Amino acid sequence: GELFDVEPTVTVQTVQEDEEAEMPILEGVAYDVDRLRAEGYGVDDDNEPAPENIPTANPNLPTYDNWRFSGICQRRAQGLGYERATLRMVSCDIVLNGLAILTMFLMFIPKSFFENVILVETNKKIKGNAVTFGEFLQFIGIWLYISSTAGYNRSDWFSSKPISKWDGAPHRFNDIMSGRRFEDIISALTFTASPPPTFRDKFHEVRDLIKAWNANMWAVFSPSWVSCLDESMSKWTSRWTCPGWMFVPRKPWPMGNEYHTMGIDAAFQGRVRKRRDDADQVSRGCWQPLRLPWMR
């Protein structure tokens, strides 16, 4: 049946081969917010802080100050360090002297989870031969390449037509994997071996993978003393195939999953070093624009 009072922009019909799921048409922030909320989807349409993050008279909250040298290195006074981002299991010399890209890629994925959960569960449903770990890496690689482009159907990348600068995708993957095999893996792909909970969990299918990813990142990577917490969108066009699909109108791409991610603020550290050098100060970290109690 129809989902909207107006002519529907997204339907639940089965997408035929060589077709892509239709993207919802956005008609204006206020209208889209009301419409999607009425349909039961999560909408994050404000920039206000969460209630627990609103500043109060609490000495443990972040301390702000101007860019200046107070004569005391506050971080050293609190016994804190100035750690650089490092790989826990690989020395900096090895990284700088030519650590292979594939080796680094394998470090940053939860390999045991891929082998013991994703491949095991996927192979219970796959048509034909079981998917090996090597083949699964090829599958991921094809997806990464496709995701760096826009305007092509998946079938274009496996077409038997000659490559043309006027039509179709700019590359073919048939020498790596057939289009049929690629679609079979997509159809069988499973990310969890856990049974569904008794309550509704929109992220049940991917929750175990996210936990495994975070655990692996903690095991192999140590961030620097300056980290930046921000939001990011995982792009998605079809709300029917995306667990926890959200609409976030303030984002450049408003549809998909909204994740909170922690990144290294290398630019901030660069500004700290430059200001320290310009002021001819020897003490590290004498500039203190923001000091957080939990940054230890």
Tab-separated table of C-alpha atoms in Angstrom:
chain	number	residue	atom	x	y	z
A	1	GLY	CA	0.000	0.000	0.000
A	2	GLU	CA	0.917	3.649	-0.180
A	3	LEU	CA	3.066	5.104	2.561
A	4	PHE	CA	2.314	8.781	2.061
A	5	ASP	CA	-0.788	10.873	1.498
A	6	VAL	CA	0.952	12.252	-1.569
A	7	GLU	CA	2.218	10.167	-4.440
A	8	PRO	CA	4.820	7.766	-2.942
A	9	THR	CA	8.467	8.321	-3.752
A	10	VAL	CA	9.626	4.979	-2.335
A	11	THR	CA	7.869	1.673	-2.838
A	12	VAL	CA	8.381	-1.768	-1.367
A	13	GLN	CA	8.292	-3.647	-4.656
A	14	THR	CA	11.131	-6.041	-5.316
A	15	VAL	CA	13.946	-4.289	-7.127
A	16	GLN	CA	14.551	-6.037	-10.405
A	17	GLU	CA	18.008	-6.971	-11.598
A	18	ASP	CA	19.968	-4.063	-13.077
A	19	GLU	CA	17.807	-1.600	-11.111
A	20	GLU	CA	18.670	0.461	-8.046
A	21	ALA	CA	16.319	1.204	-5.133
A	22	GLU	CA	14.696	4.619	-5.605
A	23	MET	CA	15.971	7.350	-3.309
A	24	PRO	CA	13.403	9.263	-1.220
A	25	ILE	CA	12.668	12.697	-2.622
A	26	LEU	CA	13.142	15.462	-0.066
A	27	GLU	CA	10.605	18.270	-0.344
A	28	GLY	CA	11.632	20.676	2.410
A	29	VAL	CA	13.056	20.241	5.902
A	30	ALA	CA	9.867	20.904	7.886
A	31	TYR	CA	7.726	18.694	5.662
A	32	ASP	CA	10.286	15.879	5.569
A	33	VAL	CA	10.785	15.924	9.347
A	34	ASP	CA	7.048	15.683	10.042
A	35	ARG	CA	6.491	13.050	7.372
A	36	LEU	CA	9.341	10.765	8.406
A	37	ARG	CA	8.536	11.083	12.111
A	38	ALA	CA	4.939	10.094	11.323
A	39	GLU	CA	6.272	7.001	9.550
A	40	GLY	CA	8.211	5.983	12.655
A	41	TYR	CA	11.737	6.858	11.541
A	42	GLY	CA	14.341	8.494	13.737
A	43	VAL	CA	14.906	12.171	12.980
A	44	ASP	CA	17.719	14.265	14.452
A	45	ASP	CA	16.842	17.827	13.459
A	46	ASP	CA	18.499	20.048	16.047
A	47	ASN	CA	21.973	21.109	17.073
A	48	GLU	CA	21.188	21.531	20.753
A	49	PRO	CA	23.322	19.545	23.215
A	50	ALA	CA	21.859	16.548	24.992
A	51	PRO	CA	20.411	17.486	28.405
A	52	GLU	CA	23.264	15.756	30.230
A	53	ASN	CA	25.793	17.863	28.275
A	54	ILE	CA	24.365	21.288	29.120
A	55	PRO	CA	27.002	23.133	31.255
A	56	THR	CA	26.242	23.583	34.937
A	57	ALA	CA	28.220	24.844	37.911
A	58	ASN	CA	30.473	21.807	38.032
A	59	PRO	CA	34.273	22.110	38.491
A	60	ASN	CA	34.836	18.848	36.589
A	61	LEU	CA	33.472	20.252	33.332
A	62	PRO	CA	35.909	21.380	30.574
A	63	THR	CA	37.975	24.463	31.344
A	64	TYR	CA	38.307	27.059	28.581
A	65	ASP	CA	41.014	29.690	28.323
A	66	ASN	CA	42.674	31.990	25.804
A	67	TRP	CA	45.733	31.058	23.777
A	68	ARG	CA	48.523	32.164	26.052
A	69	PHE	CA	51.352	30.816	28.137
A	70	SER	CA	50.526	30.937	31.832
A	71	GLY	CA	54.006	29.862	32.944
A	72	ILE	CA	52.762	26.425	34.012
A	73	CYS	CA	52.143	23.422	31.806
A	74	GLN	CA	48.737	22.352	33.044
A	75	ARG	CA	48.928	18.871	31.564
A	76	ARG	CA	52.269	18.126	33.174
A	77	ALA	CA	51.024	19.560	36.469
A	78	GLN	CA	48.205	16.993	36.392
A	79	GLY	CA	50.546	14.157	35.509
A	80	LEU	CA	49.179	13.818	31.985
A	81	GLY	CA	51.224	12.980	28.928
A	82	TYR	CA	51.313	14.081	25.285
A	83	GLU	CA	50.863	10.762	23.589
A	84	ARG	CA	51.071	10.506	19.835
A	85	ALA	CA	48.824	8.225	17.837
A	86	THR	CA	50.490	4.829	17.504
A	87	LEU	CA	49.830	1.298	16.401
A	88	ARG	CA	50.123	-0.859	19.495
A	89	MET	CA	51.690	-3.856	17.771
A	90	VAL	CA	53.837	-2.161	15.111
A	91	SER	CA	56.658	0.298	15.603
A	92	CYS	CA	56.675	3.652	13.862
A	93	ASP	CA	59.823	2.672	11.949
A	94	ILE	CA	58.049	-0.283	10.354
A	95	VAL	CA	55.102	1.895	9.320
A	96	LEU	CA	57.330	4.613	7.824
A	97	ASN	CA	59.588	2.126	6.038
A	98	GLY	CA	56.879	0.554	3.935
A	99	LEU	CA	54.209	-1.382	5.799
A	100	ALA	CA	52.125	-2.951	3.035
A	101	ILE	CA	48.672	-1.434	2.544
A	102	LEU	CA	47.023	-4.864	2.717
A	103	THR	CA	48.852	-5.639	5.964
A	104	MET	CA	47.639	-2.400	7.520
A	105	PHE	CA	44.108	-2.994	6.217
A	106	LEU	CA	44.031	-6.436	7.832
A	107	MET	CA	45.199	-4.944	11.132
A	108	PHE	CA	42.243	-2.582	11.237
A	109	ILE	CA	39.490	-5.134	10.611
A	110	PRO	CA	38.241	-7.710	13.155
A	111	LYS	CA	39.619	-10.656	11.170
A	112	SER	CA	38.561	-13.342	13.651
A	113	PHE	CA	34.980	-12.030	13.642
A	114	PHE	CA	34.950	-12.068	9.854
A	115	GLU	CA	36.149	-15.677	9.785
A	116	ASN	CA	34.199	-17.111	12.726
A	117	VAL	CA	30.913	-15.250	12.388
A	118	ILE	CA	30.353	-13.468	9.074
A	119	LEU	CA	31.756	-16.176	6.823
A	120	VAL	CA	30.279	-19.045	8.841
A	121	GLU	CA	26.777	-17.554	8.826
A	122	THR	CA	26.999	-16.336	5.240
A	123	ASN	CA	28.093	-19.759	3.994
A	124	LYS	CA	24.958	-21.290	5.512
A	125	LYS	CA	22.946	-19.349	2.932
A	126	ILE	CA	25.313	-18.911	-0.017
A	127	LYS	CA	24.574	-20.472	-3.379
A	128	GLY	CA	27.428	-22.543	-4.770
A	129	ASN	CA	30.876	-22.738	-3.201
A	130	ALA	CA	31.561	-21.425	0.288
A	131	VAL	CA	32.998	-17.920	0.494
A	132	THR	CA	36.643	-17.957	1.544
A	133	PHE	CA	38.345	-15.174	3.480
A	134	GLY	CA	40.349	-14.189	0.400
A	135	GLU	CA	37.229	-14.015	-1.741
A	136	PHE	CA	35.504	-11.947	0.933
A	137	LEU	CA	38.379	-9.448	0.817
A	138	GLN	CA	37.885	-9.216	-2.942
A	139	PHE	CA	34.175	-8.604	-2.333
A	140	ILE	CA	34.988	-5.775	0.113
A	141	GLY	CA	37.538	-4.313	-2.299
A	142	ILE	CA	34.986	-4.191	-5.106
A	143	TRP	CA	32.521	-2.437	-2.807
A	144	LEU	CA	35.152	0.124	-1.765
A	145	TYR	CA	35.898	0.909	-5.395
A	146	ILE	CA	32.217	1.184	-6.328
A	147	SER	CA	31.512	3.421	-3.316
A	148	SER	CA	34.108	5.920	-4.537
A	149	THR	CA	32.011	6.611	-7.661
A	150	ALA	CA	28.459	7.711	-8.408
A	151	GLY	CA	25.961	7.352	-11.213
A	152	TYR	CA	26.354	3.668	-12.117
A	153	ASN	CA	24.244	0.580	-11.565
A	154	ARG	CA	25.988	-2.379	-9.934
A	155	SER	CA	25.522	-4.387	-13.119
A	156	ASP	CA	27.572	-1.817	-15.065
A	157	TRP	CA	30.712	-2.968	-13.259
A	158	PHE	CA	30.235	-6.542	-14.501
A	159	SER	CA	29.008	-5.777	-18.010
A	160	SER	CA	30.355	-7.727	-20.965
A	161	LYS	CA	30.238	-4.589	-23.120
A	162	PRO	CA	33.527	-2.865	-23.953
A	163	ILE	CA	34.468	0.032	-21.694
A	164	SER	CA	33.290	3.326	-23.146
A	165	LYS	CA	33.967	6.868	-22.013
A	166	TRP	CA	30.402	7.747	-22.972
A	167	ASP	CA	28.429	4.975	-21.322
A	168	GLY	CA	28.650	2.496	-18.438
A	169	ALA	CA	31.149	2.132	-15.615
A	170	PRO	CA	34.819	3.032	-16.170
A	171	HIS	CA	36.056	-0.391	-15.068
A	172	ARG	CA	35.052	-4.071	-15.049
A	173	PHE	CA	35.502	-6.593	-12.232
A	174	ASN	CA	34.768	-9.776	-14.164
A	175	ASP	CA	38.407	-10.847	-13.907
A	176	ILE	CA	38.064	-10.765	-10.107
A	177	MET	CA	34.504	-11.938	-9.525
A	178	SER	CA	31.445	-12.507	-11.680
A	179	GLY	CA	28.442	-10.275	-11.246
A	180	ARG	CA	26.294	-13.275	-10.324
A	181	ARG	CA	28.695	-14.301	-7.569
A	182	PHE	CA	28.815	-10.731	-6.275
A	183	GLU	CA	25.016	-10.598	-6.022
A	184	ASP	CA	24.891	-14.069	-4.410
A	185	ILE	CA	27.240	-12.908	-1.639
A	186	ILE	CA	25.121	-9.790	-1.097
A	187	SER	CA	21.980	-11.922	-0.791
A	188	ALA	CA	23.551	-14.319	1.718
A	189	LEU	CA	25.634	-11.822	3.703
A	190	THR	CA	24.999	-12.169	7.457
A	191	PHE	CA	26.718	-10.193	10.207
A	192	THR	CA	25.591	-11.948	13.371
A	193	ALA	CA	25.095	-15.413	14.826
A	194	SER	CA	23.083	-14.093	17.780
A	195	PRO	CA	19.324	-14.771	17.934
A	196	PRO	CA	17.059	-11.710	17.772
A	197	PRO	CA	16.263	-10.194	21.187
A	198	THR	CA	12.769	-10.254	22.626
A	199	PHE	CA	12.582	-6.465	22.200
A	200	ARG	CA	12.875	-4.471	18.984
A	201	ASP	CA	16.495	-3.696	18.199
A	202	LYS	CA	16.931	-1.868	14.906
A	203	PHE	CA	20.669	-2.546	14.975
A	204	HIS	CA	20.515	-6.221	15.900
A	205	GLU	CA	21.924	-7.367	12.542
A	206	VAL	CA	25.048	-5.205	12.849
A	207	ARG	CA	25.503	-4.710	16.605
A	208	ASP	CA	27.948	-7.628	17.012
A	209	LEU	CA	30.020	-6.382	14.086
A	210	ILE	CA	30.234	-2.873	15.565
A	211	LYS	CA	31.334	-4.289	18.925
A	212	ALA	CA	33.971	-6.448	17.240
A	213	TRP	CA	35.205	-3.474	15.213
A	214	ASN	CA	35.563	-1.261	18.289
A	215	ALA	CA	37.292	-4.010	20.268
A	216	ASN	CA	39.792	-4.548	17.462
A	217	MET	CA	40.484	-0.814	17.150
A	218	TRP	CA	41.207	-0.653	20.874
A	219	ALA	CA	43.583	-3.607	20.555
A	220	VAL	CA	45.630	-2.268	17.630
A	221	PHE	CA	45.438	1.513	17.868
A	222	SER	CA	46.257	4.096	20.539
A	223	PRO	CA	45.007	7.649	19.819
A	224	SER	CA	46.889	10.829	20.525
A	225	TRP	CA	46.267	13.073	23.510
A	226	VAL	CA	44.003	15.309	21.405
A	227	SER	CA	40.903	13.578	20.068
A	228	CYS	CA	37.818	15.026	18.437
A	229	LEU	CA	34.315	13.620	18.913
A	230	ASP	CA	32.013	14.271	15.977
A	231	GLU	CA	29.038	12.883	14.096
A	232	SER	CA	29.228	11.264	10.688
A	233	MET	CA	26.671	9.885	8.279
A	234	SER	CA	26.876	6.494	6.655
A	235	LYS	CA	25.163	7.195	3.346
A	236	TRP	CA	22.156	5.092	2.452
A	237	THR	CA	19.459	5.647	-0.152
A	238	SER	CA	17.021	2.831	0.642
A	239	ARG	CA	15.369	3.008	4.051
A	240	TRP	CA	14.112	-0.567	3.611
A	241	THR	CA	17.585	-2.135	3.732
A	242	CYS	CA	19.293	0.061	6.346
A	243	PRO	CA	19.070	-0.928	10.041
A	244	GLY	CA	18.354	2.168	12.119
A	245	TRP	CA	17.797	4.430	9.103
A	246	MET	CA	17.688	8.093	10.160
A	247	PHE	CA	17.023	11.473	8.598
A	248	VAL	CA	19.409	14.225	9.758
A	249	PRO	CA	18.555	17.356	7.725
A	250	ARG	CA	21.563	19.415	8.861
A	251	LYS	CA	24.001	16.979	7.256
A	252	PRO	CA	25.227	17.379	3.648
A	253	TRP	CA	23.874	13.854	3.057
A	254	PRO	CA	20.870	13.557	5.400
A	255	MET	CA	19.846	9.895	5.007
A	256	GLY	CA	21.364	6.756	6.487
A	257	ASN	CA	23.033	5.904	9.786
A	258	GLU	CA	24.313	8.612	12.126
A	259	TYR	CA	27.419	7.531	14.020
A	260	HIS	CA	29.409	9.278	16.734
A	261	THR	CA	33.079	8.811	15.965
A	262	MET	CA	36.289	9.757	17.766
A	263	GLY	CA	39.133	10.983	15.591
A	264	ILE	CA	42.633	12.366	16.082
A	265	ASP	CA	42.826	16.138	15.804
A	266	ALA	CA	46.207	16.320	14.102
A	267	ALA	CA	45.505	19.869	12.881
A	268	PHE	CA	44.957	21.019	16.477
A	269	GLN	CA	48.278	19.510	17.532
A	270	GLY	CA	49.945	21.271	14.614
A	271	ARG	CA	48.546	24.625	15.739
A	272	VAL	CA	49.732	23.934	19.293
A	273	ARG	CA	53.276	23.228	18.088
A	274	LYS	CA	53.333	26.256	15.789
A	275	ARG	CA	52.142	28.657	18.467
A	276	ARG	CA	54.620	27.199	20.953
A	277	ASP	CA	57.485	27.557	18.481
A	278	ASP	CA	56.477	31.100	17.547
A	279	ALA	CA	56.509	32.063	21.211
A	280	ASP	CA	59.860	30.310	21.694
A	281	GLN	CA	58.449	28.209	24.495
A	282	VAL	CA	60.175	24.934	25.296
A	283	SER	CA	57.593	23.391	27.592
A	284	ARG	CA	55.228	21.079	25.697
A	285	GLY	CA	51.535	21.773	25.896
A	286	CYS	CA	51.763	25.233	27.402
A	287	TRP	CA	48.836	26.308	25.218
A	288	GLN	CA	45.604	25.190	26.774
A	289	PRO	CA	42.405	26.078	24.843
A	290	LEU	CA	40.491	23.094	26.202
A	291	ARG	CA	41.310	20.749	29.051
A	292	LEU	CA	39.130	17.698	29.618
A	293	PRO	CA	39.348	15.669	32.859
A	294	TRP	CA	38.788	12.381	31.030
A	295	MET	CA	41.617	12.879	28.511
A	296	ARG	CA	44.107	10.688	30.319
